[in-house]
Short mmCIF file of C-alpha atoms and ligand atoms in Angstrom, two decimals:
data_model
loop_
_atom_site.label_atom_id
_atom_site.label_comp_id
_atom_site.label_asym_id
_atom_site.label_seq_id
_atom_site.Cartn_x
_atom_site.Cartn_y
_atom_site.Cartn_z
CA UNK G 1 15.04 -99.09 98.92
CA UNK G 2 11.36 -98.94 100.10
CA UNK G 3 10.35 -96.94 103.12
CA UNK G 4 10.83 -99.14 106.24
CA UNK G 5 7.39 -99.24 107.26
CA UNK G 6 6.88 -101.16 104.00
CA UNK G 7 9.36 -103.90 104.26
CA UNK G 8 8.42 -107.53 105.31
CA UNK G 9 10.40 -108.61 108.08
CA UNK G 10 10.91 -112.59 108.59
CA UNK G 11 11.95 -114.13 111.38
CA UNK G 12 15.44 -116.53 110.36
CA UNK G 13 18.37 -118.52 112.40
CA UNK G 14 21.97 -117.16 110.66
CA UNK G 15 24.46 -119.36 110.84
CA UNK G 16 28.36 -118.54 109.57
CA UNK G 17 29.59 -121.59 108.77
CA UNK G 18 33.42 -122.94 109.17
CA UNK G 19 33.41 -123.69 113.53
CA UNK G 20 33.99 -126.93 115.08
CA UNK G 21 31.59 -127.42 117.72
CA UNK G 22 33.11 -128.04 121.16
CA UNK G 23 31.57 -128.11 124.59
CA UNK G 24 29.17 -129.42 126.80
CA UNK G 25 25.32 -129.40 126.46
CA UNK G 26 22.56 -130.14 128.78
CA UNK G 27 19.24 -131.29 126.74
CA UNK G 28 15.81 -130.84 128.03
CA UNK G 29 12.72 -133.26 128.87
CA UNK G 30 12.06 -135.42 125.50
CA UNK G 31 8.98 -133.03 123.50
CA UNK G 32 7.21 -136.74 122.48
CA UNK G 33 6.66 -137.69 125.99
CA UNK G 34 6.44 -134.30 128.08
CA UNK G 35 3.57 -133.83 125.80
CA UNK G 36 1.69 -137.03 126.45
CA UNK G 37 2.18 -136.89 130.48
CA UNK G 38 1.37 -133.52 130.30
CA UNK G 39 -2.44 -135.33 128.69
CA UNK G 40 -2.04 -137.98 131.01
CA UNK G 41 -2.20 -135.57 134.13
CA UNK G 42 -6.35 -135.08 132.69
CA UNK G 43 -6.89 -139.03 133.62
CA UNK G 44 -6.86 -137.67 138.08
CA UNK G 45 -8.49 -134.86 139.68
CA UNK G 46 -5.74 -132.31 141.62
CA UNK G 47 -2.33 -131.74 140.67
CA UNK G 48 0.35 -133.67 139.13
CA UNK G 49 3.77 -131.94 139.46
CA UNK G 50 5.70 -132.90 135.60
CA UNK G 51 9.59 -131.52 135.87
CA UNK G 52 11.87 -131.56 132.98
CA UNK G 53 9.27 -130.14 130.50
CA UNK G 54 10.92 -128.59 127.47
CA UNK G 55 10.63 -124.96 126.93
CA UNK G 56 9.18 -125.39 123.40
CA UNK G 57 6.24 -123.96 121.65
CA UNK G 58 4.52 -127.26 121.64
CA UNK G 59 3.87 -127.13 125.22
CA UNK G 60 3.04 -123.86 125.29
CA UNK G 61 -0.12 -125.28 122.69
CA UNK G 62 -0.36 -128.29 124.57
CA UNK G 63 -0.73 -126.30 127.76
CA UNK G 64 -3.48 -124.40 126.18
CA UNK G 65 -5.26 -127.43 125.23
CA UNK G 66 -5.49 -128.60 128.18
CA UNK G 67 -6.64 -125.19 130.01
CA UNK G 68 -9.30 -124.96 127.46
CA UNK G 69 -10.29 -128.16 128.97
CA UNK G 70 -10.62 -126.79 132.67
CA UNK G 71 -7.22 -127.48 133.99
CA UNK G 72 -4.88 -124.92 135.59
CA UNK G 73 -1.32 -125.09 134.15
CA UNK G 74 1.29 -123.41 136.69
CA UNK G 75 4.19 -122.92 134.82
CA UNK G 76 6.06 -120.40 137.62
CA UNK G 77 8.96 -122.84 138.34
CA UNK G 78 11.33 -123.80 135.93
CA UNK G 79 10.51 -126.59 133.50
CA UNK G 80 7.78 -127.72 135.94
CA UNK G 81 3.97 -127.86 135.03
CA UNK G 82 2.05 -127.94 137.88
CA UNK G 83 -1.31 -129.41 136.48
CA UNK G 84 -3.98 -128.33 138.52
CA UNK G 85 -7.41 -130.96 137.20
CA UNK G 86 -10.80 -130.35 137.83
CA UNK G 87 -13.35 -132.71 139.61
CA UNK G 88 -15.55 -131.91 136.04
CA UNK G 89 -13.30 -131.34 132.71
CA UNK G 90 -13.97 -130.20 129.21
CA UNK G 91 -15.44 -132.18 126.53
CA UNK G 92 -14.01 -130.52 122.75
CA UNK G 93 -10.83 -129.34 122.24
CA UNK G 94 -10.00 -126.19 120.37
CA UNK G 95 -9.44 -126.95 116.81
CA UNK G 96 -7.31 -124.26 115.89
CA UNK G 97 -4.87 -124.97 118.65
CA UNK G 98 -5.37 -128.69 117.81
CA UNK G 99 -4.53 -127.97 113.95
CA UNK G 100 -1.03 -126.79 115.38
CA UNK G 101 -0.09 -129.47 117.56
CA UNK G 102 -0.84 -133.22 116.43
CA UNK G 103 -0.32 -134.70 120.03
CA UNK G 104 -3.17 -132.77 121.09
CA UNK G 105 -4.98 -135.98 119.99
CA UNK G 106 -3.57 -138.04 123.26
CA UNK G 107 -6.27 -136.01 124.74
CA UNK G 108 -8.73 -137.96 123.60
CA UNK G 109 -8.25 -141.23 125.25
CA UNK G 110 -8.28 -139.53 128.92
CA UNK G 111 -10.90 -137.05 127.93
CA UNK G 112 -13.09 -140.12 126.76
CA UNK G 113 -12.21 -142.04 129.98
CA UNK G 114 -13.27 -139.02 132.54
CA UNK G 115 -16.25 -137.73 130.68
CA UNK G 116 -17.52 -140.69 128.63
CA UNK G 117 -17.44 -138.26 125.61
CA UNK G 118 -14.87 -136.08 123.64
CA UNK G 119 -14.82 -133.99 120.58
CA UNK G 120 -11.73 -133.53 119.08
CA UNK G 121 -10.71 -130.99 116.16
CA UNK G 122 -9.00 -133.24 113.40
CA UNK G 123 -4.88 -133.08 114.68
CA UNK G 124 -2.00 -131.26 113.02
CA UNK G 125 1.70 -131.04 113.30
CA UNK G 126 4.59 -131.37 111.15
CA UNK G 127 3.52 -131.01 107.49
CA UNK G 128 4.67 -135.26 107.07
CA UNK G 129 2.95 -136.93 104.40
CA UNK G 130 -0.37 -138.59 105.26
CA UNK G 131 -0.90 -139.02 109.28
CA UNK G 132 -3.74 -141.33 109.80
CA UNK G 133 -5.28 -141.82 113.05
CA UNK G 134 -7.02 -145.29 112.22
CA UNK G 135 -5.66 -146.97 114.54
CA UNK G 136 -6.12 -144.84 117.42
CA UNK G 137 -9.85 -145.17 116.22
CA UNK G 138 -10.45 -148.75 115.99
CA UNK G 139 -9.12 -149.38 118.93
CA UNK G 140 -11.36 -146.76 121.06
CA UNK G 141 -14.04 -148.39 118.83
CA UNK G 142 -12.63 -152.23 120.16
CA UNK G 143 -12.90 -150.78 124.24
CA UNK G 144 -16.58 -149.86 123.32
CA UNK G 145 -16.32 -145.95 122.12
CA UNK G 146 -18.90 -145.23 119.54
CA UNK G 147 -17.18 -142.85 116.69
CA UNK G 148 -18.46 -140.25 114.90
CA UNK G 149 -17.07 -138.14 112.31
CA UNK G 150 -17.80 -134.18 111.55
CA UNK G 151 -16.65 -132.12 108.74
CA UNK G 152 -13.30 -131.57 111.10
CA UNK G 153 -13.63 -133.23 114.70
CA UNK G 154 -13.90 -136.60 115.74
CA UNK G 155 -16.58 -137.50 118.35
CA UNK G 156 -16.12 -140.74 120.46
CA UNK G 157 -18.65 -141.59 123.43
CA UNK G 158 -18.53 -144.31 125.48
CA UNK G 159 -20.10 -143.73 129.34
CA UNK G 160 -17.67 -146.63 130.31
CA UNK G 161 -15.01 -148.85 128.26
CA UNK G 162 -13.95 -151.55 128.84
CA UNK G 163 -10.66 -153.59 127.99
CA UNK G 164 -9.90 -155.16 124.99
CA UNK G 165 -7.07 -157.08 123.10
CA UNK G 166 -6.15 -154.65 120.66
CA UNK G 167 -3.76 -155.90 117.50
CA UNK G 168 -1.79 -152.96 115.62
CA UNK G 169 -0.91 -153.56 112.19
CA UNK G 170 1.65 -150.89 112.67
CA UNK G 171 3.86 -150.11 115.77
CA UNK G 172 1.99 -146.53 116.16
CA UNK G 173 3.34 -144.16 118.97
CA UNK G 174 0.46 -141.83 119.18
CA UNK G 175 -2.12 -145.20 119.18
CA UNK G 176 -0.12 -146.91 121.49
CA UNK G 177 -0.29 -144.21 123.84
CA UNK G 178 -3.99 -143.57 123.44
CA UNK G 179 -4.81 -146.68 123.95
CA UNK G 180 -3.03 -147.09 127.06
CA UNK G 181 -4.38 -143.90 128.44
CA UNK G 182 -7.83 -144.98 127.41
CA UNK G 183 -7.60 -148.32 129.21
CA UNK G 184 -5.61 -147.35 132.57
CA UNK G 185 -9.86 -146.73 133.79
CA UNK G 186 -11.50 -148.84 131.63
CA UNK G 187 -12.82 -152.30 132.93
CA UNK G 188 -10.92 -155.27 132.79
CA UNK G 189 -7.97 -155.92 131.05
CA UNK G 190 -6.80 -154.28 127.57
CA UNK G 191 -3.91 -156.08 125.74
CA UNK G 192 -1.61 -153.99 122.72
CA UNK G 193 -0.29 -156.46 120.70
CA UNK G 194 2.90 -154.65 118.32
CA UNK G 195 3.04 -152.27 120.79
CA UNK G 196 5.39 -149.35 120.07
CA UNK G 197 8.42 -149.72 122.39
CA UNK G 198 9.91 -145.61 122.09
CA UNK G 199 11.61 -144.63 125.30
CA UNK G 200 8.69 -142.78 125.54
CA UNK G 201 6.18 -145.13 126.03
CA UNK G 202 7.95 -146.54 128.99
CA UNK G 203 7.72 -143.17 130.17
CA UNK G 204 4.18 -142.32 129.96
CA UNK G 205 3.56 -145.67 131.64
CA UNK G 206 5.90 -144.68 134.74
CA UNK G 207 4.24 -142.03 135.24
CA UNK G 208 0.44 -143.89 134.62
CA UNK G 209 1.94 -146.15 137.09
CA UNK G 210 2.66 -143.37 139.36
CA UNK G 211 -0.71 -142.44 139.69
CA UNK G 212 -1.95 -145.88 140.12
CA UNK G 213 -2.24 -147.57 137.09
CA UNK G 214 -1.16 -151.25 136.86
CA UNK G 215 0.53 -151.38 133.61
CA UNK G 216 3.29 -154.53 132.61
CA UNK G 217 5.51 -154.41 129.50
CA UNK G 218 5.76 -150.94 128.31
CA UNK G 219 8.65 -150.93 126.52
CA UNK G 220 7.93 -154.46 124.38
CA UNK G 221 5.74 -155.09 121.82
CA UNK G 222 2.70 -156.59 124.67
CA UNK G 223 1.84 -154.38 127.04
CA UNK G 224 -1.00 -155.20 129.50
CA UNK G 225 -3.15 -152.64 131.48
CA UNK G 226 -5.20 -154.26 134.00
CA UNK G 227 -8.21 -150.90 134.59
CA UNK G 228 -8.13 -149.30 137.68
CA UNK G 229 -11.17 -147.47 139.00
CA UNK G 230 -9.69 -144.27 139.61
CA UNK G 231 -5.98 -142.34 139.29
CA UNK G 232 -4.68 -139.87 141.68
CA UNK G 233 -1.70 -137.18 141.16
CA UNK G 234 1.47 -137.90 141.00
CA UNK G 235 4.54 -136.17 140.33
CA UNK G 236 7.33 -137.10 137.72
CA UNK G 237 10.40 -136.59 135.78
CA UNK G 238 10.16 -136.37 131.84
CA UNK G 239 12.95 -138.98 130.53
CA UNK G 240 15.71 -136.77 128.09
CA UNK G 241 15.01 -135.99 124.75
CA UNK G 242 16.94 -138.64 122.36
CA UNK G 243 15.96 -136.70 119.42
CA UNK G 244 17.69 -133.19 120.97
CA UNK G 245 20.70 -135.00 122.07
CA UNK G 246 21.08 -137.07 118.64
CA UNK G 247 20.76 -133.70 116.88
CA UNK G 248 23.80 -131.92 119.36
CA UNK G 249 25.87 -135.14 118.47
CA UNK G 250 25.26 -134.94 114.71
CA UNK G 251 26.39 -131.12 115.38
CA UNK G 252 29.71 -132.46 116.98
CA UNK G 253 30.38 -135.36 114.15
CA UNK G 254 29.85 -133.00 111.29
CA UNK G 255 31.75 -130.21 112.47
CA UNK G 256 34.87 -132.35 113.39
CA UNK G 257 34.09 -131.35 117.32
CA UNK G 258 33.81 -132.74 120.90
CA UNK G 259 30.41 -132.33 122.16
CA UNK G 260 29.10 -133.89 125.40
CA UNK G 261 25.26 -133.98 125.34
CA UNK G 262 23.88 -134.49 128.98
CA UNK G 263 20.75 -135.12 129.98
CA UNK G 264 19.76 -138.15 127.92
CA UNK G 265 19.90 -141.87 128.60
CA UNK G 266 22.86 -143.05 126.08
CA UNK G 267 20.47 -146.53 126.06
CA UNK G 268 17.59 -144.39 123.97
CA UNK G 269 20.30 -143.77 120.99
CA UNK G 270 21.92 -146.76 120.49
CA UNK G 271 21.13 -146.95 116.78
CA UNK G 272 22.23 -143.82 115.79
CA UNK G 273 25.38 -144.08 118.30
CA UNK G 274 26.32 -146.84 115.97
CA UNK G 275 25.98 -144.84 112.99
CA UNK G 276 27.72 -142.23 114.07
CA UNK G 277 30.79 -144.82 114.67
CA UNK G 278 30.13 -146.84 111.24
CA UNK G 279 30.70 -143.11 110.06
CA UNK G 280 33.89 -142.57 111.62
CA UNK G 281 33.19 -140.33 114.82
CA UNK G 282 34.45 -141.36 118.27
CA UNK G 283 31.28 -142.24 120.82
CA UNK G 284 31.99 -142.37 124.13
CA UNK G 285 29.04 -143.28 126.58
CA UNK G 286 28.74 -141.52 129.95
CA UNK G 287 26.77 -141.87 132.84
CA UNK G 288 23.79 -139.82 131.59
CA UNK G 289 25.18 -138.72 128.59
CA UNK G 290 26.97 -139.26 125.81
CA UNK G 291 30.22 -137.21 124.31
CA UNK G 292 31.23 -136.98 120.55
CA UNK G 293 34.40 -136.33 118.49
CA UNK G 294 33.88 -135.73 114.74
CA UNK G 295 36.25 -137.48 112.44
CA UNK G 296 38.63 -135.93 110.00
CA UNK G 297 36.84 -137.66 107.04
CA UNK G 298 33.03 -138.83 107.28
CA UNK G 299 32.53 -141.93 105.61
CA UNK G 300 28.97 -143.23 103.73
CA UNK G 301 26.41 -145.51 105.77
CA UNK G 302 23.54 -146.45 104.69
CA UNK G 303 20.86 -145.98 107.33
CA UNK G 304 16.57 -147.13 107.54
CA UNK G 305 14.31 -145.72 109.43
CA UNK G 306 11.93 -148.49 111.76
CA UNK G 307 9.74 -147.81 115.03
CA UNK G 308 12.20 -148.04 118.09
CA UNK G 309 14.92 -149.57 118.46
CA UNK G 310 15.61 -148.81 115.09
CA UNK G 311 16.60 -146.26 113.94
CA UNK G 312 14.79 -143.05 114.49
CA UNK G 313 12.48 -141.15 111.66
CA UNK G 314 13.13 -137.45 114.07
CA UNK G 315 17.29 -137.92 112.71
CA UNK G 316 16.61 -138.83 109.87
CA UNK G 317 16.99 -135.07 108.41
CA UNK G 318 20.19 -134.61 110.21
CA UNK G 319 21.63 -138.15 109.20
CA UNK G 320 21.13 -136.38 105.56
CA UNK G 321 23.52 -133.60 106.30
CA UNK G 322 25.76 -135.95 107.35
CA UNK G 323 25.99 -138.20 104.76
CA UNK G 324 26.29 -135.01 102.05
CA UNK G 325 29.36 -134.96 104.14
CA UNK G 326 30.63 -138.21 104.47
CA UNK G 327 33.33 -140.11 101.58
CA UNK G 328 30.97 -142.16 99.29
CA UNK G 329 27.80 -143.44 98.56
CA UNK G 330 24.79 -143.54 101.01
CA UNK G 331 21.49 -144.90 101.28
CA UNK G 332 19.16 -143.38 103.94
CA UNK G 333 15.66 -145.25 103.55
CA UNK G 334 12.48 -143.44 105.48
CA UNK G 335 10.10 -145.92 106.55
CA UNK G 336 7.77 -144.15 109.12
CA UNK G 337 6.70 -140.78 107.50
CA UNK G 338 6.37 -140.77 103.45
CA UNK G 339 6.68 -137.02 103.55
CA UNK G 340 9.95 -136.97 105.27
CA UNK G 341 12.10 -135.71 102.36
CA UNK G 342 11.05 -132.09 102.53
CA UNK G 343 15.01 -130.84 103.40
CA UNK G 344 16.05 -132.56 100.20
CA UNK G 345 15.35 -130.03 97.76
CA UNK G 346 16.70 -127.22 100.51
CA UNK G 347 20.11 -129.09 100.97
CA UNK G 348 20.70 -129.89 96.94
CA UNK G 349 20.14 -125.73 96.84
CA UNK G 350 23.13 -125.80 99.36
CA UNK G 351 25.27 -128.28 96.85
CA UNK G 352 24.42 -131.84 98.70
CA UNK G 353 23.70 -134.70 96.15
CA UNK G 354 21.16 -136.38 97.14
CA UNK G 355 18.52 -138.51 94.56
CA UNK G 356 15.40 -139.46 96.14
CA UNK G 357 13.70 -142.41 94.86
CA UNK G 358 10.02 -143.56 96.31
CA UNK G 359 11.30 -143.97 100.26
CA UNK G 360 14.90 -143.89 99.63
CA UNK G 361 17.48 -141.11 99.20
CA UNK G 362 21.07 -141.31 97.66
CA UNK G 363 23.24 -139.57 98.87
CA UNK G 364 26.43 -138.72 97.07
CA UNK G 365 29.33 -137.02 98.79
CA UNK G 366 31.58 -135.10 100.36
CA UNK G 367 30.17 -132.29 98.68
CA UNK G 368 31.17 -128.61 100.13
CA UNK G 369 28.13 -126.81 100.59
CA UNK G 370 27.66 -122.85 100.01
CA UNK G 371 25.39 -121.03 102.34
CA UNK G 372 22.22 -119.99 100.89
CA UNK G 373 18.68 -118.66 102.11
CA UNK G 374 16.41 -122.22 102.52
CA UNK G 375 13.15 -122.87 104.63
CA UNK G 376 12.30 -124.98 107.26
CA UNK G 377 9.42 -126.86 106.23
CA UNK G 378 9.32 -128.95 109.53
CA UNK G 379 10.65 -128.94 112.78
CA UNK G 380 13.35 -131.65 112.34
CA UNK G 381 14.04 -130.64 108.46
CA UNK G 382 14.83 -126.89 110.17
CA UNK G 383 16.90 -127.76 112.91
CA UNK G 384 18.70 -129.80 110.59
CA UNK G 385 19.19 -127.03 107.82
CA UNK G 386 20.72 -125.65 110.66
CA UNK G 387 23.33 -128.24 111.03
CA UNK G 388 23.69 -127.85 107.30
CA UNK G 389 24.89 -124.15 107.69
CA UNK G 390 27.59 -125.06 110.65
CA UNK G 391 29.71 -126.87 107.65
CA UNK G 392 28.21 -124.69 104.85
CA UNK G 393 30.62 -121.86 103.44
CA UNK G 394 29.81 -118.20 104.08
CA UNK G 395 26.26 -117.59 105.59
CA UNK G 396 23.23 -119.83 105.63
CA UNK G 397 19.58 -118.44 106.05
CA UNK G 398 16.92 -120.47 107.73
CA UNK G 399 13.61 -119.19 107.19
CA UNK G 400 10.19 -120.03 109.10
CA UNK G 401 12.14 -120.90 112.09
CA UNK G 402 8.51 -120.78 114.36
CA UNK G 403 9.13 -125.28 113.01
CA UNK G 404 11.77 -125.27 115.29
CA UNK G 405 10.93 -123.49 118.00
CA UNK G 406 8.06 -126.25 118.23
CA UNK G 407 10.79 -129.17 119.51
CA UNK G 408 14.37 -127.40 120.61
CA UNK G 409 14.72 -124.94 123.41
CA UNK G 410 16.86 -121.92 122.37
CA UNK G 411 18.47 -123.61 119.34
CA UNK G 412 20.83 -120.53 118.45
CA UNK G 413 21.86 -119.97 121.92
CA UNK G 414 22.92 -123.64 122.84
CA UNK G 415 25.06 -123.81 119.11
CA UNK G 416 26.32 -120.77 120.48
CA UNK G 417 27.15 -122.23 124.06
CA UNK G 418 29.33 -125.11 121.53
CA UNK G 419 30.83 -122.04 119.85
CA UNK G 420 28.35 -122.20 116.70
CA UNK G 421 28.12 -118.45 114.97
CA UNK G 422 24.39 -118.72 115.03
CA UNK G 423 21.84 -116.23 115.53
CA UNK G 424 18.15 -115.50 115.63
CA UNK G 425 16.54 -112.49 114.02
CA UNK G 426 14.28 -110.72 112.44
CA UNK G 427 15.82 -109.30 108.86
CA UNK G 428 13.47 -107.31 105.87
CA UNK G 429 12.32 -109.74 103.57
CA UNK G 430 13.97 -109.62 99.65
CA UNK G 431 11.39 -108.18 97.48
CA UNK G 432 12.72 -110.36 94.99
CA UNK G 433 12.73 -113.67 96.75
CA UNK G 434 15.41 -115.45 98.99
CA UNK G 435 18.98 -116.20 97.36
N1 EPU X 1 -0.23 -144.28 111.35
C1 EPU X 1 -1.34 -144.79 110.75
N2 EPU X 1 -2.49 -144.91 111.51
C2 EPU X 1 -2.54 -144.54 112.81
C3 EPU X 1 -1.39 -144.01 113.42
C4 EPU X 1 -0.24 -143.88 112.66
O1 EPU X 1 -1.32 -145.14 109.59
O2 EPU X 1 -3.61 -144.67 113.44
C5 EPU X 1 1.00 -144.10 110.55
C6 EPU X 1 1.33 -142.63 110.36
O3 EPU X 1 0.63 -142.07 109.27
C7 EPU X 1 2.83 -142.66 110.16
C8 EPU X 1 3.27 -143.85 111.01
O4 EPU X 1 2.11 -144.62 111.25
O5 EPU X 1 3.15 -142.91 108.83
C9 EPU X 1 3.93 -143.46 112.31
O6 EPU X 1 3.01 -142.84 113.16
P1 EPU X 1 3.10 -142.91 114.75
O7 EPU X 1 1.70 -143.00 115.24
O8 EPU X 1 4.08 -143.93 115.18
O9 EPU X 1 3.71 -141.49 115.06
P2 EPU X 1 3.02 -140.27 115.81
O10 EPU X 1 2.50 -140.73 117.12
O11 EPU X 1 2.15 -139.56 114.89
C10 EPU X 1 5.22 -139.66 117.07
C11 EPU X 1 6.05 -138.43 117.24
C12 EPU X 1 6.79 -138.13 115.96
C13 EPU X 1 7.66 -139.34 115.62
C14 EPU X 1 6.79 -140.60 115.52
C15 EPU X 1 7.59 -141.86 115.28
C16 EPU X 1 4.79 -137.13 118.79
C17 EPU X 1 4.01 -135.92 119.06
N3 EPU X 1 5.20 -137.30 117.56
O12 EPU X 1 4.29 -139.36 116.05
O13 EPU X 1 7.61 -137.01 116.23
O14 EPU X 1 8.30 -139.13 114.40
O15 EPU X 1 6.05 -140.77 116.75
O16 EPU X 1 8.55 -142.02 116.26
O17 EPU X 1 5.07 -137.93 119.68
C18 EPU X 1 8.89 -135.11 115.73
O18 EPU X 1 9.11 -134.99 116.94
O19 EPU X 1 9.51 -134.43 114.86
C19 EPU X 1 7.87 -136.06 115.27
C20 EPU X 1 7.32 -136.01 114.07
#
């Protein structure tokens, strides 16, 4: 054995597979839209009061971002930012905490709107596929922005925009959201034709609306935003995270247990709900919530990922350890991300079946999976590897955990709370490579 002081440590959830979940779970403000209201806040000078922002290490980056930019961030009471804004703000963005955090680019449409220019580092994230930001681009360039390109930032200067009907070839999220936070002060009217419609979107425009923004049909594919000359604070509520609570009920169906997930709108799930049923669990919809029994026997669905409602890309992953669990043949087809299949080759190293070909995977089961060390190559690929290990024989390893502390607050501990055997530590690293 080497001396200690020589050994690698790595960090790693362990999970002893072979409990049925059971139990209630609260989830905590959705990541995809605490993050954007957190960028919104930059659009007013004072403080905007945000509750029900996840303890994650995303906003933890995101709240650096935006102090580099000038703001104060007062995190002393629970899940509240208190966003303290400067009459004068920040121009550039960090790029190495920008290279961790892809919704740092949401900055730049308020950023651009206060200080008529803004330099952002080139975004990261999740490791996805290709992640363009065209769109978000053009349509900055549409309101009047003049774009420039650097070896790694964007540049974008316009002293004032002005609205625009703006046309997305794609439902985009992230350019849906810039756009309206680019146009809540620009002049005249901006139109988003194929707007997204995510539960988030309707979110960030409450609370745009909240400060003073007239905005009208968030949540369909037109929205119009009718410029305002000026926003003040506000205080708001992040809407429940979908994607946490989805990934809970998965936890329930697969493990043959009764969870109730609170905190999220049942309305923001309906797709995968409907899954889960085709699949054999029982869904019951609550008044904020949503509880789940897992069948004796999981049967196949096929399942495609589409922009809201359809169904989501973020459970996508955990759909996949379901179906390696479920009687029959499945077809899971991702159409938002083409990168999304990284858990594949983790879960076939646990036993699934699963062929992936071009944007769709087959999935072949019930096969009984065997615990095994595997690595989280992205947030939503770890926490489901996760999932994989609560039905997995013996004891599963999940390695590079710091993916999922980026979107779920105390993973281990809320399993645990359900009666999951799962654990976070730090163990010495094989010298001869994972099992
Ligand atoms: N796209 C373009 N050009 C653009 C913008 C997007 O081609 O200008 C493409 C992307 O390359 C991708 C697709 O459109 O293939 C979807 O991108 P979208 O803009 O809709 O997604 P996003 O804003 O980058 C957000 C979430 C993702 C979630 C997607 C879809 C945040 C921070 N991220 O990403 O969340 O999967 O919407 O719902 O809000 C996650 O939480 O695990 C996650 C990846």
């Amino acid at each position: 054995m080497p001396p200690l002081d020589s050994r690698d440590v790595m960090d790693a959830f362990i999970v002893h597979g072979g409990r049925s979940l059971c139990g209630r779970v609260e989830v905590g403000g959705a990541k995809n839209s605490a993050l954007k209201l957190v960028g919104a806040a930059l659009l007013a000078e004072g403080t905007s009061t945000l509750e029900n922002i996840p303890d994650i290490a995303d906003m933890e980056a995101m709240a650096a971002v935006l102090e580099h930019l000038g703001a104060r961030v007062d995190r002393s009471r629970v899940a509240t930012y208190a966003v303290d804004v400067p009459a004068e703000i920040g121009l550039s963005t960090p790029p190495e905490l920008v290279r961790r955090l892809r919704a740092s680019i949401v900055v730049l449409g308020p950023v651009l709107a206060r200080g008529g220019r803004a330099r952002v580092a080139m975004p990261g994230g999740c490791n996805l596929g290709s992640r363009n930001i065209d769109m978000h681009l053009s349509a900055l360039a549409q309101m009047g922005a003049e774009i420039t390109y650097g070896p790694d930032f964007i540049q974008a200067v316009a002293p004032r925009l002005r609205g625009a009907r703006v046309e997305l070839h794609y439902a985009s999220v992230g350019a849906t959201e810039n756009i309206m936070l680019a146009a809540v002060t620009a002049e005249g009217i901006t139109t988003i034709v194929n707007a997204a419609r995510e539960p988030e979107i309707a979110d960030l425009a409450g609370f745009l609306t909240a400060m003073g923004a007239d905005i009208r049909g968030a949540g369909t594919p037109e929205i119009t935003i009718r410029g305002v000359p000026g926003l003040s604070p506000a205080s708001y509520r992040v809407v429940g995270d979908r994607i946490e609570a989805g990934t809970y009920a998965v936890a329930a169906a697969i493990t043959g247990g009764t969870v109730q997930v609170c905190g999220v709108d049942a309305d923001h799930l309906r797709l995968p709900l409907e899954k889960l049923r085709a699949a054999g669990a029982e869904v019951e919809e609550l008044a904020g919530g949503v509880r789940v029994t897992g069948p004796d026997v999981l049967h196949a669905v096929d399942v495609v990922t589409l922009p809201f409602p359809g169904f989501p890309t973020d459970l996508q992953p955990q759909l996949l350890v379901l179906l390696s669990q479920a009687q029959g043949t499945s077809m899971l087809t991702e159409n938002v991300f083409d990168g999304r299949f990284s858990i594949v080759s983790e879960l076939t190293r646990l036993g699934a079946e699963i062929d992936v070909e071009h944007h769709h995977a087959i999935v072949r089961g019930p096969r009984r999976l065997r615990g095994a060390a595997v690595r989280a190559m992205d947030l939503r690929a770890g926490a489901s590897l996760v999932l994989a290990g609560l039905v997995a024989d013996g004891v599963t390893l999940v390695t590079d955990p710091h993916h999922i502390d980026r979107g779920y607050s105390d993973y281990a501990g809320r399993l645990r709370t359900l009666g999951a055997d799962v654990t976070r530590a730090a163990l010495d690293r094989p010298t001869a490579g994972v099992a």
